[in-house]
Amino acid sequence: MNSDLKEMLESVIKGSLQPIEKELLALKKEVTDIKVEQQKTNERLDGIEAKLDATKEQVVKNAEGISLLQAEQQEMKSFVEQIPEIKQAVTETSQDVKTLMTSQAKQDKILERLSVRSIEHEADIAELRKIK
C-alpha cells in the first residue's frame, strides 16, 4: 500500500505540477521574447541617440555658420551705410575736376594769347631794331 500510495501521490503531484511546468515554460518563453524585444528597442534607441548626437553637432555647426553670416551681414550693412557718403564725395570730386578743367581751359587760352602777344612783341622789337 505504501508503494501504491506513493505512486498515487507521485501521479497526483505530477498531474498538479504539469500545468505549472507548462505555465513556467510559457513564462520563460515570454521573458525570452521580452528580452529580445528589449534588445531590439535598445538597438533602436542607440540608433536614435546616434542620430540625435549627429543632429546636435549639425545644429552647432549651423549656429556657427549663422554667426559668421550675421557678422558678414553687419559688415555689409556698415558698407551700405557708407554709400551715401561715398556718393557725396564722388560728386564733390567730380565737381572739383570740372572746375579744374574749366580753369585749365581758361589758362590754356590765356597762355595762347600771351604766346601770340609775345611773338607779336618780338616781331615789333625786331622791326624796331631794323629801323634804328
N, CA and C of each residue as an Amber inpcrd file, in Angstrom:
protein
   396
   0.7810000  -1.1660000   0.0000000   0.0000000   0.0000000   0.0000000
   0.8420000   1.2570000   0.0000000   1.8190000   1.1090000   0.6680000
   2.7540000   2.2150000   0.7330000   3.2480000   2.5810000  -0.6540000
   3.5220000   1.6240000  -1.3740000   4.0050000   1.8320000  -2.7200000
   2.8910000   2.3520000  -3.6100000   1.6760000   1.8410000  -3.4280000
   0.5540000   2.3580000  -4.1990000   0.2560000   3.7970000  -3.8520000
   0.3380000   4.0560000  -2.5740000   0.1120000   5.4270000  -2.1110000
   1.1750000   6.3610000  -2.6560000   2.3630000   5.8730000  -2.6570000
   3.4800000   6.6600000  -3.1650000   3.2800000   6.9440000  -4.6400000
   2.8960000   5.9150000  -5.3920000   2.6710000   6.1010000  -6.8230000
   1.5200000   7.0500000  -7.0780000   0.4820000   6.9020000  -6.2670000
  -0.6620000   7.7810000  -6.4120000  -0.2900000   9.2290000  -6.1150000
   0.4600000   9.3960000  -5.0530000   0.9200000  10.7460000  -4.6950000
   1.8000000  11.3230000  -5.8060000   2.6770000  10.5040000  -6.3240000
   3.5440000  10.9620000  -7.4140000   2.7180000  11.3210000  -8.6280000
   1.7040000  10.5290000  -8.9080000   0.8470000  10.7860000 -10.0520000
   0.0670000  12.0780000  -9.8580000  -0.4500000  12.2780000  -8.6530000
  -1.2110000  13.4890000  -8.3560000  -0.2830000  14.7080000  -8.4260000
   0.8940000  14.5840000  -7.8620000   1.8530000  15.6900000  -7.8590000
   2.2830000  15.9930000  -9.2900000   2.5610000  14.9310000 -10.0820000
   2.9500000  15.1460000 -11.4800000   1.8190000  15.8170000 -12.2240000
   0.5930000  15.3460000 -11.9650000  -0.5640000  15.9380000 -12.6120000
  -0.7340000  17.3950000 -12.2190000  -0.4810000  17.7120000 -10.9670000
  -0.6080000  19.0820000 -10.4760000   0.5320000  19.9520000 -10.9900000
   1.7220000  19.3640000 -11.0760000   2.9030000  20.1380000 -11.4910000
   2.9610000  20.3500000 -13.0020000   2.3430000  19.4490000 -13.7480000
   2.4070000  19.5490000 -15.2050000   1.8540000  20.8860000 -15.7150000
   0.6690000  21.3610000 -15.2900000   0.2040000  22.6720000 -15.7600000
   1.1210000  23.8000000 -15.2840000   1.6740000  23.6260000 -14.0840000
   2.5910000  24.6660000 -13.5680000   3.8510000  24.7100000 -14.4310000
   4.3690000  23.5200000 -14.8090000   5.5470000  23.4660000 -15.6630000
   5.2550000  24.0890000 -17.0210000   4.0720000  23.8010000 -17.5770000
   3.6920000  24.3990000 -18.8590000   3.6280000  25.9160000 -18.7210000
   3.0250000  26.3580000 -17.6170000   2.9240000  27.8110000 -17.3660000
   4.3110000  28.4090000 -17.2030000   5.1780000  27.7040000 -16.5090000
   6.5500000  28.1830000 -16.3050000   7.2910000  28.2620000 -17.6340000
   7.1360000  27.2390000 -18.4980000   7.7690000  27.2680000 -19.8180000
   7.2200000  28.4260000 -20.6530000   5.9160000  28.6570000 -20.5720000
   5.3130000  29.7680000 -21.3050000   5.8630000  31.1000000 -20.7910000
   5.9940000  31.2070000 -19.4760000   6.5500000  32.4340000 -18.8790000
   8.0080000  32.6370000 -19.3000000   8.7730000  31.5480000 -19.3110000
  10.1740000  31.6430000 -19.7510000  10.2420000  32.1150000 -21.1990000
   9.3410000  31.5610000 -22.0390000   9.3160000  31.9850000 -23.4500000
   8.9520000  33.4570000 -23.5480000   7.9690000  33.8790000 -22.7510000
   7.5750000  35.2840000 -22.7650000   8.7210000  36.1770000 -22.3060000
   9.4230000  35.7660000 -21.2660000  10.5700000  36.5280000 -20.7710000
  11.6440000  36.6120000 -21.8510000  11.8930000  35.5030000 -22.5400000
  12.8750000  35.4920000 -23.6300000  12.4390000  36.4400000 -24.7480000
  11.1580000  36.3630000 -25.0950000  10.6320000  37.2520000 -26.1350000
  10.7600000  38.7150000 -25.7080000  10.4480000  38.9800000 -24.4380000
  10.5760000  40.3550000 -23.9210000  12.0300000  40.8210000 -23.9840000
  12.9530000  39.9220000 -23.6370000  14.3710000  40.2720000 -23.6940000
  14.7970000  40.5880000 -25.1320000  14.3120000  39.8050000 -26.0780000
  14.6310000  40.0360000 -27.4940000  14.0770000  41.3850000 -27.9240000
  12.8300000  41.6480000 -27.5600000  12.2120000  42.9330000 -27.9070000
  12.9510000  44.0830000 -27.2240000  13.3590000  43.8560000 -25.9850000
  14.1070000  44.8940000 -25.2630000  15.4390000  45.1570000 -25.9510000
  16.0910000  44.1060000 -26.4260000  17.3650000  44.2660000 -27.1400000
  17.1520000  45.0640000 -28.4250000  16.0780000  44.7280000 -29.1560000
  15.7660000  45.4630000 -30.3780000  15.4750000  46.9250000 -30.0630000
  14.7220000  47.1400000 -28.9860000  14.4100000  48.5120000 -28.5720000
  15.6830000  49.2620000 -28.2040000  16.5770000  48.5910000 -27.4980000
  17.8500000  49.2150000 -27.1200000  18.6680000  49.5750000 -28.3610000
  18.6710000  48.6810000 -29.3440000  19.4010000  48.9600000 -30.5810000
  18.7880000  50.1580000 -31.3080000  17.4600000  50.2060000 -31.3410000
  16.7980000  51.3600000 -31.9760000  17.1140000  52.6450000 -31.2140000
  17.1060000  52.5530000 -29.8830000  17.4380000  53.7330000 -29.0710000
  18.8850000  54.1800000 -29.3170000  19.7890000  53.2090000 -29.4720000
  21.1840000  53.5560000 -29.7780000  21.2620000  54.3030000 -31.1080000
  20.4920000  53.8100000 -32.0840000  20.4620000  54.4750000 -33.3850000
  19.8930000  55.8840000 -33.2700000  18.8270000  56.0130000 -32.5020000
  18.2100000  57.3310000 -32.3110000  19.1780000  58.2700000 -31.6020000
  19.8780000  57.7610000 -30.5860000  20.8560000  58.5800000 -29.8650000
  21.9830000  59.0190000 -30.7920000  22.4300000  58.1190000 -31.6630000
  23.4890000  58.4790000 -32.6140000  22.9950000  59.5720000 -33.5540000
  21.7650000  59.4200000 -34.0490000  21.1970000  60.4450000 -34.9250000
  21.0320000  61.7640000 -34.1760000  20.6280000  61.6860000 -32.9210000
  20.4660000  62.8920000 -32.1060000  21.8030000  63.5790000 -31.9010000
  22.8470000  62.8010000 -31.6490000  24.1890000  63.3840000 -31.4950000
  24.6300000  64.0630000 -32.7850000  24.3900000  63.3950000 -33.9120000
  24.7550000  63.9850000 -35.2090000  23.9530000  65.2570000 -35.4480000
  22.6820000  65.2290000 -35.0700000  21.8330000  66.4190000 -35.2330000
  22.3370000  67.5580000 -34.3550000  22.7350000  67.2420000 -33.1310000
  23.2820000  68.2660000 -32.2310000  24.5400000  68.8890000 -32.8290000
  25.4120000  68.0420000 -33.3600000  26.6390000  68.5500000 -33.9980000
  26.2980000  69.4610000 -35.1720000  25.3220000  69.0560000 -35.9600000
  24.9210000  69.8680000 -37.1100000  24.3240000  71.1950000 -36.6550000
  23.5600000  71.1530000 -35.5770000  22.9720000  72.3860000 -35.0420000
  24.0810000  73.3360000 -34.5850000  25.1150000  72.7970000 -33.9550000
  26.2370000  73.6330000 -33.5180000  26.9330000  74.2400000 -34.7330000
  27.1700000  73.4180000 -35.7640000  27.7930000  73.9320000 -36.9860000
  26.9240000  75.0000000 -37.6330000  25.6230000  74.7380000 -37.6720000
  24.6990000  75.7170000 -38.2640000  24.7140000  77.0200000 -37.4750000
  24.7630000  76.9140000 -36.1590000  24.7900000  78.1130000 -35.3170000
  26.0670000  78.9130000 -35.5880000  27.1890000  78.2160000 -35.7370000
  28.4500000  78.8980000 -36.0510000  28.3600000  79.5720000 -37.4140000
  27.7820000  78.8510000 -38.3780000  27.6160000  79.4240000 -39.7150000
  26.7230000  80.6520000 -39.6880000  25.6600000  80.5760000 -38.9070000
  24.7460000  81.7110000 -38.7970000  25.4680000  82.8960000 -38.1670000
  26.2840000  82.6210000 -37.1620000  27.0440000  83.7050000 -36.5230000
  27.9690000  84.3780000 -37.5270000  28.6370000  83.5750000 -38.3450000
  29.5270000  84.1360000 -39.3650000  28.7390000  84.9570000 -40.3760000
  27.6050000  84.4310000 -40.8000000  26.7670000  85.1550000 -41.7550000
  26.2620000  86.4640000 -41.1600000  25.9100000  86.4480000 -39.8850000
  25.4480000  87.6670000 -39.2370000  26.5660000  88.6970000 -39.1600000
  27.7830000  88.2380000 -38.8710000  28.9190000  89.1580000 -38.8210000
  29.1760000  89.7570000 -40.1980000  29.1440000  88.9110000 -41.2310000
  29.3480000  89.4110000 -42.5890000  28.2240000  90.3590000 -42.9920000
  27.0080000  90.0270000 -42.5890000  25.8640000  90.8900000 -42.9030000
  26.0300000  92.2500000 -42.2230000  26.5080000  92.2480000 -40.9960000
  26.7220000  93.5050000 -40.2740000  27.7980000  94.3300000 -40.9700000
  28.8540000  93.6550000 -41.4250000  29.9230000  94.3540000 -42.1370000
  29.3910000  94.9610000 -43.4380000  28.5890000  94.1840000 -44.1660000
  27.9990000  94.6940000 -45.4060000  27.0650000  95.8680000 -45.1130000
  26.3390000  95.7730000 -44.0250000  25.4220000  96.8400000 -43.6470000
  26.1940000  98.1290000 -43.3900000  27.3400000  98.0150000 -42.7290000
  28.1330000  99.2180000 -42.4710000  28.6720000  99.7970000 -43.7820000
  29.0280000  98.9200000 -44.7400000  29.4710000  99.4150000 -46.0490000
  28.3240000 100.1150000 -46.7780000  27.1570000  99.5030000 -46.7070000
  25.9870000 100.0830000 -47.3770000  25.6550000 101.4460000 -46.7600000
  25.8150000 101.5470000 -45.4550000  25.5360000 102.8180000 -44.7960000
  26.5170000 103.9050000 -45.2350000  27.6930000 103.5070000 -45.7060000
  28.6950000 104.4760000 -46.1490000  28.4830000 104.9070000 -47.5990000
  27.6250000 104.2400000 -48.3220000  27.4250000 104.5350000 -49.7430000
  27.0010000 105.9840000 -49.9740000  26.0490000 106.5450000 -49.2150000
  25.6950000 107.9440000 -49.4620000  26.8850000 108.9010000 -49.2780000
  27.7050000 108.6380000 -48.2810000  28.8880000 109.4720000 -48.0570000
  29.8550000 109.3450000 -49.2310000  30.0240000 108.1270000 -49.7190000
  30.9310000 107.9020000 -50.8500000  30.3900000 108.5940000 -52.0960000
  29.0710000 108.4910000 -52.3170000  28.4660000 109.1620000 -53.4680000
  28.6760000 110.6690000 -53.3750000  28.5080000 111.2060000 -52.1770000
  28.6980000 112.6450000 -51.9780000  30.1430000 113.0280000 -52.2750000
  31.0840000 112.2370000 -51.8010000  32.4990000 112.5240000 -52.0480000
  32.8080000 112.4530000 -53.5420000  32.2340000 111.4480000 -54.2190000
  32.4570000 111.3150000 -55.6670000  31.8680000 112.5200000 -56.3930000
  30.6730000 112.9290000 -55.9940000  30.0320000 114.0900000 -56.6260000
  30.8820000 115.3400000 -56.4260000  31.3500000 115.5400000 -55.2010000
  32.1830000 116.7120000 -54.9140000  33.4810000 116.6610000 -55.7170000
  34.0850000 115.4790000 -55.7880000  35.3290000 115.3280000 -56.5380000
  35.0810000 115.5880000 -58.0170000  33.9780000 115.1070000 -58.5220000
  33.6270000 115.3240000 -59.9230000  33.4490000 116.8200000 -60.2040000
  32.7960000 117.4990000 -59.2850000  32.6090000 118.9450000 -59.4510000
  33.9540000 119.6660000 -59.4060000  34.8170000 119.2350000 -58.4950000
  36.1500000 119.8510000 -58.4050000  36.9410000 119.6290000 -59.6940000
  36.8340000 118.4210000 -60.2560000  37.5370000 118.1150000 -61.5010000
  37.0060000 118.9970000 -62.6300000  35.6780000 119.1510000 -62.6950000
  35.0970000 120.0140000 -63.7280000  35.5870000 121.4400000 -63.5680000
  35.6220000 121.9240000 -62.3370000  36.1060000 123.2870000 -62.0760000
  37.5640000 123.4150000 -62.4990000  38.3800000 122.4020000 -62.1680000
  39.7990000 122.4280000 -62.5540000  39.9540000 122.4010000 -64.0740000
  39.1150000 121.6060000 -64.7240000  39.2000000 121.5250000 -66.1830000
  38.8130000 122.8630000 -66.8120000  37.8070000 123.5150000 -66.2630000
  37.4050000 124.8310000 -66.7710000  38.5250000 125.8370000 -66.5630000
  39.1050000 125.8050000 -65.3650000  40.2310000 126.7130000 -65.0770000
  41.4070000 126.4190000 -65.9940000  41.6770000 125.1420000 -66.2280000
  42.7890000 124.7600000 -67.1060000  42.5370000 125.2760000 -68.5260000
  41.2920000 125.1630000 -68.9860000  40.9590000 125.6430000 -70.3300000
  41.1630000 127.1500000 -70.4160000  40.7350000 127.8760000 -69.3720000
  40.9310000 129.3270000 -69.3520000  42.4230000 129.6670000 -69.3740000
  43.1890000 128.9120000 -68.5580000  44.6230000 129.1740000 -68.5160000
  45.2820000 128.8670000 -69.8690000  44.7980000 127.8110000 -70.5230000
  45.3340000 127.4830000 -71.8530000  45.0720000 128.6300000 -72.8280000
  43.8750000 129.2180000 -72.7880000  43.5420000 130.3470000 -73.6690000
  44.4240000 131.5470000 -73.3520000  44.5920000 131.7800000 -72.0440000
  45.4470000 132.9100000 -71.6480000  46.8690000 132.6950000 -72.1350000
  47.4070000 131.4680000 -71.9600000  48.7690000 131.1770000 -72.4210000
  48.8790000 131.3330000 -73.9390000  47.8430000 130.9100000 -74.6280000
  47.8470000 131.0420000 -76.0900000  47.8910000 132.5290000 -76.4690000
  47.0650000 133.3400000 -75.8040000  47.0640000 134.7800000 -76.0900000
  48.4110000 135.4070000 -75.7530000  48.9270000 134.9780000 -74.5850000
  50.2260000 135.5290000 -74.1830000  51.3170000 135.1190000 -75.1780000
  51.2470000 133.9140000 -75.6640000  52.2300000 133.4550000 -76.6440000
  52.1350000 134.2970000 -77.9140000  50.8880000 134.5090000 -78.3580000
  50.6930000 135.3200000 -79.5670000  51.2340000 136.7200000 -79.3340000
  50.9340000 137.3100000 -78.1900000  51.4100000 138.6620000 -77.8790000
  52.9350000 138.6900000 -77.8050000  53.4770000 137.6240000 -77.1850000
  54.9380000 137.5850000 -77.0630000  55.5810000 137.5410000 -78.4450000
  55.0050000 136.7320000 -79.3350000  55.5320000 136.6470000 -80.7010000
  55.3760000 137.9960000 -81.3960000  54.2130000 138.6360000 -81.2100000
  53.9860000 139.9500000 -81.8210000  54.9900000 140.9760000 -81.2780000
  55.2050000 140.9310000 -79.9480000  56.1740000 141.8560000 -79.3490000
  57.5810000 141.6250000 -79.8790000  57.9550000 140.3680000 -80.0200000
  59.2800000 140.0670000 -80.5580000  59.4090000 140.5670000 -81.9940000
  58.3140000 140.4050000 -82.7460000  58.3240000 140.9040000 -84.1270000
  58.4410000 142.4290000 -84.1280000  57.6790000 143.0880000 -83.2270000
  57.7610000 144.5470000 -83.1280000  59.1680000 144.9880000 -82.7210000
  59.7490000 144.2840000 -81.7870000  61.0980000 144.6180000 -81.3360000
  62.0890000 144.4230000 -82.4750000  61.9350000 143.3440000 -83.2170000
  62.8390000 143.0880000 -84.3380000  62.6840000 144.1790000 -85.3920000
  61.4530000 144.6110000 -85.6300000  61.2080000 145.6640000 -86.6100000
  61.8140000 146.9940000 -86.1240000  61.6540000 147.2540000 -84.8170000
  62.2340000 148.4860000 -84.2670000  63.7490000 148.4570000 -84.3600000
  64.3680000 147.3710000 -84.2200000  65.8240000 147.2630000 -84.3060000
  66.2840000 147.5190000 -85.7430000  65.4600000 147.0540000 -86.6530000
  65.8170000 147.2900000 -88.0670000  65.7480000 148.7740000 -88.3730000
  64.7870000 149.4400000 -87.7570000  64.5970000 150.8540000 -88.0150000
  65.7880000 151.6250000 -87.4250000  66.3830000 151.3040000 -86.4670000
  67.4490000 152.0330000 -85.8190000  68.6430000 151.9680000 -86.6350000
